[in-house]
Amino acid sequence: MEFSDHIKTANVEDVVLRQPLHPPSRGTLCITGHHLLFSEREEGSSQQVLLLLRNIDAIEKRISGSSGTITIKCKDLQVLQLDIPGMEQCLNISRSIETLSCLDNVSEMYPFFYRPTDLSLQHQWGLSTPEKHYTQMKELHERWRLSSVNKSYSVCPSYPPAVIVPNCINDETLKKVAKFRQGGRFPVLCYYHRKNGMVIMRSSQPLTGANRKRCKEDELLLQAVIEDSDKGFIIDTRSSQQVQQARMTGGGFESKSFYNCWKRLHRQMERGKALQESLIKLVEACSDESHNVDRWLSKLENSKWLSHVQTALSTAGLLAECVERDGHSALVHGYEGTDCSLLICTLAQLIMDPFCRTLEGFLALLEREWVQAGHPFQQRCAHSAYSHARFQQESPVFLLLLDCIWQLWRQFPLALGFSEALLLRLANEVYASDYGTFLCNNDQERCALGVKDRTHCLFRALLRPAERDYYSNPLYEPTELAIWPSVHPQSLQLWRGFFLRWTQLTHHLEAVQEEIRSMVIEWARVAQR
């Protein structure tokens, strides 16, 4: 079906647009297969508003007499209102938005049509590959190898074709281990600590089940990870009770009897529906216009969002302590190993590794730990906080990651090479983007749909000179030291730049921050002369 089949009314004159931080404006509204375009028609004004339809989370229409109003609630939390003359036009526009904002066919989405003049599809799609990453890590080569056991995605659909595993573990052993782990996600290396040679592994839960099944190949692999060390740590992102419940439904944990050199640590982290509902409650609190402080604080606390931030940062701190301070390797997993495990591993690397805190290193980290590692973006980011749809697999895990990184950025303003503006840009792009980076749920799907051949890569675009300058932190001072975040409640703040971004106060703060940024850059230029 063509896009035009979904568009009964392509444009409407004399529409009034009401949006945050701007006075109402009158003009022409156009709808295309991927965008809403509003062009102001006031004399002496040429303002245009271009909204990607994919950014629309929910719409509400109200008919009054011969005209109507459409309220558009976006995934970036912006709320727009369109006053449309003509009941039929209003209904037609509303139906078009509802249909075109929820396209299921990935190949029909805008990244497949986006063609900026300064980017070429002939360029390499991502920043790196598992093969290049392994080649650059010379220290790994003695004890670790690059396995192509998953080159056809037959062992694990959500892993990339190549993964890093212990040298002494062959591919046949890996295949047996994969059958013992949920979704085939056998333990793979995600971080090598150059200072002491310790590693972080990640996987999914073992399928021990009620009968306490064991897999000698899995035990052998984990023993090879710690080699001659006296112990390793398993960070399980579930409570002890959840682990026992999982065992009764076919999942499970690494028993001390068979993994006697591994110490299990449980840190329960919410995911899925609980995290999605937390986001909805927080956005509802931020939309409260009662100006009652007690009510606002009560709603903020009841959302539990900052509790999730605290848990994520403290668990990542625990993982970093195991590796950096205690000098032991660690394995991280929960259930599927595609959500909280990636969150914790990413934050721990930011805490420990100076390169991951540079702009390029940070983007490479996100590509490696989220895009290549199989976070199901298509499922998790189908809707944001406003949708009326029945939630299925939505969960704002990536948004939680960005919030945690903002907390780090705020506590260590000189230690990160990128700015808050980059985090805000990523928060927008993960829900609705011109680029193909966050399309699909794993590498296999991206290859099958030609995402890497037919769309542009966001991370490469962000490293273009103009973008790099804008998203860099002008106060950045590299440090080799680990940055240990404080997780006391008084140390954590609401991320105003995101959750209150469409308010007048935040708008003023952004203007002040931009002025300070310009002054710092100018001062640095003068100092270099």
Coordinates of C-alpha atoms in Angstrom, one line a residue:
M1 CA 0.0 0.0 0.0
E2 CA 1.3 3.5 -0.9
F3 CA 1.7 6.3 1.6
S4 CA -0.8 8.3 -0.4
D5 CA -3.5 5.7 0.3
H6 CA -3.4 6.8 3.9
I7 CA -3.7 10.5 3.2
K8 CA -7.2 11.7 2.4
T9 CA -6.4 15.4 3.0
A10 CA -2.8 16.4 2.2
N11 CA -2.9 20.0 3.3
V12 CA -5.2 22.4 5.2
E13 CA -5.1 26.2 5.2
D14 CA -5.8 28.5 8.1
V15 CA -4.6 26.0 10.8
V16 CA -3.6 27.4 14.2
L17 CA -0.6 25.8 15.9
R18 CA -0.1 26.0 19.6
Q19 CA 3.3 24.7 20.9
P20 CA 5.4 25.1 24.1
L21 CA 7.5 28.3 24.4
H22 CA 5.9 30.0 21.4
P23 CA 2.8 32.1 20.8
P24 CA 0.0 30.6 18.7
S25 CA 0.6 30.9 15.0
R26 CA -1.6 30.6 11.9
G27 CA -0.6 28.9 8.7
T28 CA -0.8 25.8 6.4
L29 CA -0.5 22.2 7.6
C30 CA 0.8 19.6 5.2
I31 CA 1.0 15.8 5.8
T32 CA 3.4 13.5 3.9
G33 CA 4.2 9.8 4.3
H34 CA 6.7 10.6 7.1
H35 CA 6.2 14.2 8.3
L36 CA 3.8 16.9 9.5
L37 CA 4.9 20.3 8.1
F38 CA 3.4 23.5 9.4
S39 CA 4.3 26.7 7.5
E40 CA 3.4 30.0 9.2
R41 CA 1.6 32.5 6.9
E42 CA 1.8 35.6 9.1
E43 CA 3.2 38.6 7.3
G44 CA 7.0 38.9 7.7
S45 CA 7.4 35.4 9.1
S46 CA 8.7 32.3 7.5
Q47 CA 8.6 29.9 10.5
Q48 CA 8.3 26.2 9.7
V49 CA 7.7 23.3 12.1
L50 CA 8.7 19.8 10.7
L51 CA 7.6 16.9 12.9
L52 CA 8.6 13.3 12.1
L53 CA 5.4 11.3 12.4
R54 CA 7.3 8.5 14.1
N55 CA 7.8 10.9 17.0
I56 CA 4.1 11.0 17.7
D57 CA 3.1 8.8 20.7
A58 CA -0.6 9.6 21.0
I59 CA -3.2 12.0 19.5
E60 CA -6.5 13.2 20.9
K61 CA -9.1 14.8 18.7
R62 CA -12.0 17.0 19.7
I63 CA -14.8 18.1 17.3
S64 CA -16.6 21.3 18.0
G65 CA -19.2 22.4 15.5
S66 CA -17.7 22.6 12.0
S67 CA -14.0 22.6 13.2
G68 CA -11.8 20.4 15.3
T69 CA -8.7 20.3 17.5
I70 CA -6.0 17.7 17.4
T71 CA -3.7 17.4 20.4
I72 CA -0.4 15.7 19.5
K73 CA 1.7 14.1 22.3
C74 CA 5.2 13.3 21.2
K75 CA 7.7 10.7 22.3
D76 CA 10.2 13.6 23.2
L77 CA 7.4 14.8 25.6
Q78 CA 6.5 17.8 23.6
V79 CA 2.7 18.5 23.3
L80 CA 1.3 20.4 20.3
Q81 CA -2.2 21.5 19.5
L82 CA -3.7 22.0 16.0
D83 CA -6.9 23.9 15.6
I84 CA -8.3 22.8 12.2
P85 CA -11.2 24.5 10.3
G86 CA -13.5 21.9 8.9
M87 CA -14.7 18.7 10.6
E88 CA -13.9 16.4 7.7
Q89 CA -10.3 17.8 7.3
C90 CA -9.7 17.3 11.0
L91 CA -10.9 13.7 11.0
N92 CA -8.9 12.9 7.8
I93 CA -5.7 14.4 9.2
S94 CA -6.2 12.6 12.5
R95 CA -6.7 9.2 10.8
S96 CA -3.6 9.8 8.6
I97 CA -1.5 10.6 11.7
E98 CA -2.7 7.6 13.6
T99 CA -1.9 5.2 10.7
L100 CA 1.4 6.7 9.5
S101 CA 2.9 7.2 12.9
C102 CA 2.6 3.5 13.7
L103 CA 4.0 1.8 10.6
D104 CA 5.1 -1.7 11.4
N105 CA 7.1 -2.3 8.2
V106 CA 10.7 -1.2 9.0
S107 CA 11.5 -0.7 5.3
E108 CA 8.8 2.0 5.1
M109 CA 10.3 4.1 7.8
Y110 CA 11.9 7.4 7.1
P111 CA 15.6 6.3 7.6
F112 CA 15.2 4.4 4.3
F113 CA 14.3 7.6 2.5
Y114 CA 16.6 10.1 4.3
R115 CA 19.4 11.3 2.0
P116 CA 21.5 14.2 3.4
T117 CA 23.9 15.7 0.9
D118 CA 27.0 15.5 3.2
L119 CA 26.7 11.7 3.9
S120 CA 27.2 8.8 1.5
L121 CA 25.8 5.3 1.7
Q122 CA 29.1 4.1 0.3
H123 CA 30.8 4.9 3.7
Q124 CA 31.2 2.3 6.4
W125 CA 27.9 2.1 8.3
G126 CA 29.1 1.9 11.9
L127 CA 32.1 3.1 13.9
S128 CA 33.6 -0.3 14.3
T129 CA 33.0 -4.1 14.2
P130 CA 33.7 -6.9 16.7
E131 CA 36.6 -7.9 14.4
K132 CA 38.2 -4.4 14.5
H133 CA 37.7 -4.1 18.2
Y134 CA 39.5 -7.4 18.8
T135 CA 42.3 -6.4 16.5
Q136 CA 42.9 -3.1 18.4
M137 CA 43.0 -4.9 21.7
K138 CA 46.4 -6.5 21.4
E139 CA 46.5 -7.4 25.1
L140 CA 43.6 -9.9 24.6
H141 CA 45.3 -12.1 22.0
E142 CA 47.2 -14.3 24.4
R143 CA 44.1 -15.6 26.3
W144 CA 41.2 -14.6 24.1
R145 CA 40.1 -15.3 20.6
L146 CA 37.5 -14.0 18.1
S147 CA 34.9 -16.7 17.4
S148 CA 32.8 -16.7 14.2
V149 CA 30.5 -19.5 15.6
N150 CA 27.5 -17.2 15.1
K151 CA 28.4 -16.0 11.6
S152 CA 25.0 -17.2 10.3
Y153 CA 23.1 -16.1 13.5
S154 CA 22.2 -19.8 14.0
V155 CA 23.7 -20.1 17.5
C156 CA 22.3 -16.8 18.9
P157 CA 19.9 -14.7 16.9
S158 CA 20.6 -11.6 19.0
Y159 CA 24.4 -11.7 19.0
P160 CA 26.7 -10.3 16.3
P161 CA 28.4 -12.7 13.9
A162 CA 31.7 -12.5 15.8
V163 CA 32.2 -12.6 19.6
I164 CA 35.2 -12.7 21.9
V165 CA 35.6 -15.9 24.0
P166 CA 38.5 -17.7 25.9
N167 CA 41.1 -19.2 23.7
C168 CA 40.8 -22.6 25.1
I169 CA 37.0 -22.9 24.4
N170 CA 36.3 -24.2 20.9
D171 CA 33.2 -23.5 18.8
E172 CA 31.6 -26.9 19.5
T173 CA 31.7 -26.2 23.2
L174 CA 30.2 -22.7 22.6
K175 CA 27.2 -24.3 20.7
K176 CA 26.5 -26.5 23.7
V177 CA 26.8 -23.6 26.1
A178 CA 24.4 -21.6 23.9
K179 CA 21.7 -24.3 24.3
F180 CA 22.1 -24.0 28.1
R181 CA 21.6 -20.2 28.1
Q182 CA 18.3 -18.4 27.4
G183 CA 18.1 -17.2 23.8
G184 CA 21.5 -18.7 23.1
R185 CA 23.2 -15.8 24.8
F186 CA 26.3 -17.7 26.0
P187 CA 28.9 -15.7 28.1
V188 CA 31.0 -13.4 25.9
L189 CA 33.6 -10.8 26.7
C190 CA 32.5 -7.1 26.7
Y191 CA 35.3 -5.4 28.6
Y192 CA 39.0 -6.0 29.2
H193 CA 40.5 -3.9 32.0
R194 CA 44.0 -2.9 30.8
K195 CA 45.2 -2.1 34.3
N196 CA 44.9 -5.6 35.8
G197 CA 43.8 -7.9 33.0
M198 CA 40.4 -8.6 34.5
V199 CA 37.3 -8.8 32.3
I200 CA 33.5 -8.3 32.3
M201 CA 31.4 -11.0 30.6
R202 CA 27.7 -10.8 29.9
S203 CA 25.1 -13.5 29.1
S204 CA 21.6 -14.5 29.7
Q205 CA 20.4 -16.8 32.6
P206 CA 21.3 -20.5 32.6
L207 CA 18.4 -22.9 31.9
T208 CA 18.9 -25.1 34.9
G209 CA 15.2 -25.5 35.5
A210 CA 13.4 -27.2 38.4
N211 CA 15.6 -30.3 38.0
R212 CA 18.8 -28.3 38.5
K213 CA 20.3 -29.3 35.2
R214 CA 23.9 -28.6 34.6
C215 CA 26.1 -28.0 31.6
K216 CA 29.8 -29.0 32.0
E217 CA 30.7 -26.9 28.9
D218 CA 29.2 -23.8 30.6
E219 CA 31.1 -24.6 33.8
L220 CA 34.3 -25.1 31.7
L221 CA 33.8 -21.7 29.9
L222 CA 33.4 -19.8 33.1
Q223 CA 36.4 -21.5 34.7
A224 CA 38.5 -20.5 31.7
V225 CA 37.4 -16.9 32.3
I226 CA 39.0 -16.7 35.8
E227 CA 41.8 -19.2 34.9
D228 CA 44.1 -19.3 38.0
S229 CA 42.3 -16.6 40.0
D230 CA 40.7 -17.7 43.2
K231 CA 37.3 -16.3 42.4
G232 CA 35.0 -14.3 40.1
F233 CA 31.7 -12.5 40.7
I234 CA 28.3 -13.1 39.1
I235 CA 26.2 -9.9 39.2
D236 CA 22.6 -11.1 38.8
T237 CA 20.1 -8.3 38.2
R238 CA 17.3 -10.3 39.9
S239 CA 16.5 -10.9 43.6
S240 CA 17.1 -14.3 45.2
Q241 CA 13.3 -14.8 45.2
Q242 CA 13.0 -14.0 41.4
V243 CA 15.8 -16.4 40.7
Q244 CA 14.0 -19.2 42.5
Q245 CA 10.8 -18.4 40.6
A246 CA 12.7 -18.4 37.3
R247 CA 14.1 -21.8 38.1
M248 CA 10.5 -23.2 38.4
T249 CA 9.7 -21.9 34.8
G250 CA 12.9 -23.3 33.2
G251 CA 15.4 -20.5 34.0
G252 CA 17.8 -20.5 36.9
F253 CA 21.2 -19.5 38.2
E254 CA 24.8 -20.8 38.6
S255 CA 24.8 -23.2 41.5
K256 CA 27.7 -22.9 44.0
S257 CA 28.0 -26.7 43.8
F258 CA 29.1 -26.5 40.1
Y259 CA 30.6 -23.0 39.9
N260 CA 32.5 -23.1 43.2
C261 CA 34.9 -20.3 42.2
W262 CA 32.1 -17.8 41.4
K263 CA 30.4 -15.7 44.0
R264 CA 26.8 -14.7 43.2
L265 CA 25.6 -11.2 44.1
H266 CA 21.9 -10.3 43.6
R267 CA 20.9 -6.7 42.8
Q268 CA 17.2 -6.5 41.8
M269 CA 16.6 -4.2 38.9
E270 CA 13.1 -3.4 37.5
R271 CA 12.5 -3.8 33.8
G272 CA 9.7 -4.2 31.3
K273 CA 6.3 -3.1 32.4
A274 CA 7.4 -1.8 35.9
L275 CA 9.9 0.6 34.3
Q276 CA 7.5 1.7 31.6
E277 CA 4.9 2.6 34.2
S278 CA 7.5 4.4 36.2
L279 CA 8.2 6.6 33.2
I280 CA 4.5 7.3 32.7
K281 CA 4.0 8.4 36.3
L282 CA 7.1 10.6 36.1
V283 CA 5.9 12.4 33.0
E284 CA 2.5 12.8 34.5
A285 CA 4.1 14.4 37.5
C286 CA 6.1 16.7 35.3
S287 CA 2.9 17.7 33.5
D288 CA 1.1 18.7 36.7
E289 CA 0.2 22.3 36.5
S290 CA -1.2 22.6 40.0
H291 CA 1.9 24.4 41.3
N292 CA 1.5 22.5 44.6
V293 CA 5.0 21.5 45.8
D294 CA 3.9 18.8 48.2
R295 CA 1.8 17.2 45.5
W296 CA 4.6 17.4 43.0
L297 CA 7.2 15.8 45.4
S298 CA 4.7 13.1 46.2
K299 CA 4.1 12.2 42.6
L300 CA 7.8 12.3 41.9
E301 CA 8.5 9.9 44.7
N302 CA 5.6 7.6 43.7
S303 CA 7.0 7.3 40.2
K304 CA 10.1 5.6 41.6
W305 CA 12.1 6.7 38.6
L306 CA 15.0 8.2 40.7
S307 CA 15.0 4.9 42.7
H308 CA 15.6 3.1 39.4
V309 CA 18.4 5.5 38.6
Q310 CA 19.9 4.9 42.0
T311 CA 19.8 1.1 41.7
A312 CA 21.4 1.2 38.2
L313 CA 24.2 3.4 39.3
S314 CA 24.9 1.5 42.6
T315 CA 24.9 -1.9 40.7
A316 CA 27.2 -0.5 38.1
G317 CA 29.4 0.8 40.9
L318 CA 29.4 -2.6 42.5
L319 CA 30.5 -4.2 39.2
A320 CA 33.3 -1.6 38.7
E321 CA 34.5 -2.3 42.3
C322 CA 34.7 -6.0 41.7
V323 CA 36.9 -5.4 38.6
E324 CA 38.8 -2.2 39.5
R325 CA 39.3 -2.3 43.3
D326 CA 39.0 -6.1 44.1
G327 CA 40.8 -7.2 40.9
H328 CA 38.4 -10.0 39.9
S329 CA 36.5 -10.8 36.7
A330 CA 32.8 -10.6 36.6
L331 CA 29.8 -12.1 34.7
V332 CA 26.6 -10.0 34.4
H333 CA 23.2 -11.4 33.6
G334 CA 19.5 -11.3 34.5
Y335 CA 16.9 -13.0 32.4
E336 CA 17.4 -12.5 28.6
G337 CA 20.6 -10.4 29.0
T338 CA 19.4 -7.7 26.6
D339 CA 18.3 -5.0 29.0
C340 CA 19.7 -4.5 32.5
S341 CA 22.9 -6.4 31.8
L342 CA 23.7 -4.0 29.0
L343 CA 22.8 -1.0 31.2
I344 CA 25.1 -2.1 34.0
C345 CA 28.0 -3.1 31.8
T346 CA 27.9 0.2 29.9
L347 CA 27.8 2.3 33.1
A348 CA 30.7 0.3 34.7
Q349 CA 32.9 0.9 31.6
L350 CA 32.1 4.7 31.8
I351 CA 33.1 4.6 35.5
M352 CA 36.4 2.8 34.9
D353 CA 37.6 3.5 31.3
P354 CA 38.9 7.0 30.3
F355 CA 38.4 6.3 26.5
C356 CA 34.8 5.4 27.0
R357 CA 34.3 8.9 28.4
T358 CA 35.5 10.6 25.2
L359 CA 32.9 11.6 22.6
E360 CA 34.1 9.0 20.1
G361 CA 34.7 6.3 22.8
F362 CA 31.2 6.9 24.2
L363 CA 29.5 6.5 20.8
A364 CA 31.6 3.3 20.1
L365 CA 30.6 2.0 23.6
L366 CA 26.9 2.5 22.7
E367 CA 27.3 0.8 19.4
R368 CA 29.1 -2.2 20.9
E369 CA 27.0 -2.6 24.0
W370 CA 23.6 -1.8 22.7
V371 CA 23.4 -1.9 18.9
Q372 CA 25.7 -4.9 18.3
A373 CA 24.9 -6.6 21.6
G374 CA 21.2 -7.0 20.6
H375 CA 19.1 -4.6 22.7
P376 CA 15.6 -4.9 21.1
F377 CA 15.2 -1.2 20.3
Q378 CA 12.2 -1.8 18.0
Q379 CA 10.2 -3.4 20.8
R380 CA 11.4 -1.3 23.7
C381 CA 10.9 2.1 22.1
A382 CA 7.7 1.5 20.1
H383 CA 6.0 3.9 22.5
S384 CA 7.0 6.4 25.1
A385 CA 5.0 7.9 28.1
Y386 CA 1.8 9.1 26.4
S387 CA 0.6 6.2 24.3
H388 CA -2.9 4.8 24.8
A389 CA -1.9 1.5 23.2
R390 CA -1.7 -1.6 25.2
F391 CA 1.9 -2.0 26.2
Q392 CA 3.6 -5.1 25.1
Q393 CA 7.4 -5.1 25.2
E394 CA 8.0 -1.4 25.7
S395 CA 10.5 -0.4 28.4
P396 CA 12.6 2.8 28.6
V397 CA 15.9 1.0 29.5
F398 CA 18.0 3.1 27.1
L399 CA 16.4 6.3 28.5
L400 CA 17.3 5.1 32.0
L401 CA 20.9 4.7 30.8
L402 CA 21.0 8.2 29.5
D403 CA 19.6 9.6 32.7
C404 CA 22.3 7.7 34.7
I405 CA 25.0 9.1 32.4
W406 CA 23.5 12.6 32.9
Q407 CA 23.9 12.1 36.7
L408 CA 27.6 11.1 36.1
W409 CA 28.0 14.2 33.9
R410 CA 26.5 16.4 36.5
Q411 CA 28.7 15.0 39.3
F412 CA 31.8 15.0 37.2
P413 CA 31.5 18.0 34.9
L414 CA 35.1 17.9 33.7
A415 CA 35.5 14.1 33.3
L416 CA 33.2 13.4 30.3
G417 CA 34.1 14.6 26.8
F418 CA 30.6 15.1 25.7
S419 CA 27.8 17.5 26.7
E420 CA 24.2 17.1 27.9
A421 CA 23.1 18.1 24.4
L422 CA 24.4 14.8 23.1
L423 CA 22.4 12.9 25.7
L424 CA 19.2 14.8 24.8
R425 CA 19.9 14.2 21.1
L426 CA 20.2 10.4 21.7
A427 CA 17.0 10.4 23.8
N428 CA 15.2 11.9 20.8
E429 CA 16.8 9.6 18.2
V430 CA 16.1 6.3 20.0
Y431 CA 12.3 6.9 19.7
A432 CA 12.2 8.7 16.3
S433 CA 15.2 9.2 13.9
D434 CA 16.3 10.1 10.4
Y435 CA 19.0 7.4 10.8
G436 CA 18.9 3.6 10.8
T437 CA 21.0 3.0 13.9
F438 CA 18.2 2.3 16.3
L439 CA 16.0 0.3 13.8
C440 CA 15.2 -3.4 14.4
N441 CA 16.0 -5.5 17.5
N442 CA 19.3 -7.1 16.6
D443 CA 22.1 -7.3 14.0
Q444 CA 20.4 -10.2 12.2
E445 CA 17.3 -8.2 11.5
R446 CA 19.3 -5.2 10.3
C447 CA 21.2 -7.3 7.8
A448 CA 18.1 -9.0 6.6
L449 CA 16.3 -5.7 5.9
G450 CA 19.4 -4.0 4.4
V451 CA 19.6 -1.3 7.2
K452 CA 23.4 -1.0 6.9
D453 CA 23.2 -0.7 3.1
R454 CA 20.2 1.6 2.7
T455 CA 20.2 3.9 5.8
H456 CA 22.8 6.3 7.4
C457 CA 24.5 5.7 10.7
L458 CA 23.7 8.2 13.5
F459 CA 27.0 7.7 15.3
R460 CA 29.0 8.6 12.2
A461 CA 26.9 11.6 11.6
L462 CA 27.5 12.8 15.2
L463 CA 31.2 12.8 14.5
R464 CA 31.1 15.2 11.6
P465 CA 33.2 18.3 12.4
A466 CA 30.2 20.7 13.1
E467 CA 28.3 18.1 15.2
R468 CA 31.5 17.1 17.0
D469 CA 32.1 20.7 18.1
Y470 CA 28.5 21.1 19.2
Y471 CA 28.3 17.9 21.3
S472 CA 31.8 18.2 22.9
N473 CA 32.2 19.3 26.4
P474 CA 34.4 22.5 26.4
L475 CA 35.3 21.9 30.0
Y476 CA 36.6 18.4 29.4
E477 CA 39.8 17.5 31.2
P478 CA 40.8 13.8 30.7
T479 CA 41.6 11.7 33.7
E480 CA 42.9 8.2 34.0
L481 CA 41.2 7.8 37.4
A482 CA 37.9 6.0 37.8
I483 CA 34.9 8.2 38.5
W484 CA 32.8 6.8 41.4
P485 CA 29.3 8.3 41.4
S486 CA 27.5 9.2 44.6
V487 CA 24.2 7.4 44.8
H488 CA 22.8 9.0 48.0
P489 CA 19.3 10.4 47.4
Q490 CA 20.5 14.0 47.8
S491 CA 23.1 13.4 45.1
L492 CA 20.6 12.4 42.5
Q493 CA 18.5 15.0 40.7
L494 CA 15.6 15.0 38.2
W495 CA 17.0 15.3 34.7
R496 CA 15.3 18.7 34.0
G497 CA 16.9 19.0 30.6
F498 CA 14.8 16.1 29.4
F499 CA 11.7 15.8 31.6
L500 CA 11.1 19.5 31.9
R501 CA 12.6 20.5 28.6
W502 CA 9.4 22.2 27.3
T503 CA 9.0 24.5 30.3
Q504 CA 10.0 28.2 30.3
L505 CA 12.5 27.7 33.2
T506 CA 14.5 25.0 31.4
H507 CA 14.4 27.1 28.2
H508 CA 16.0 30.0 30.1
L509 CA 18.6 27.6 31.6
E510 CA 19.5 26.2 28.2
A511 CA 20.1 29.7 26.9
V512 CA 22.4 30.6 29.9
Q513 CA 24.3 27.3 29.5
E514 CA 24.8 28.0 25.7
E515 CA 26.1 31.5 26.6
I516 CA 28.5 30.0 29.1
R517 CA 29.6 27.4 26.6
S518 CA 30.4 30.1 24.0
M519 CA 32.4 32.1 26.5
V520 CA 34.5 29.0 27.5
I521 CA 35.2 28.2 23.9
E522 CA 36.2 31.8 23.1
W523 CA 38.4 31.9 26.2
A524 CA 40.1 28.7 25.2
R525 CA 40.8 30.2 21.7
V526 CA 42.3 33.3 23.2
A527 CA 44.5 31.2 25.6
Q528 CA 45.9 29.3 22.7
R529 CA 47.1 32.4 20.8

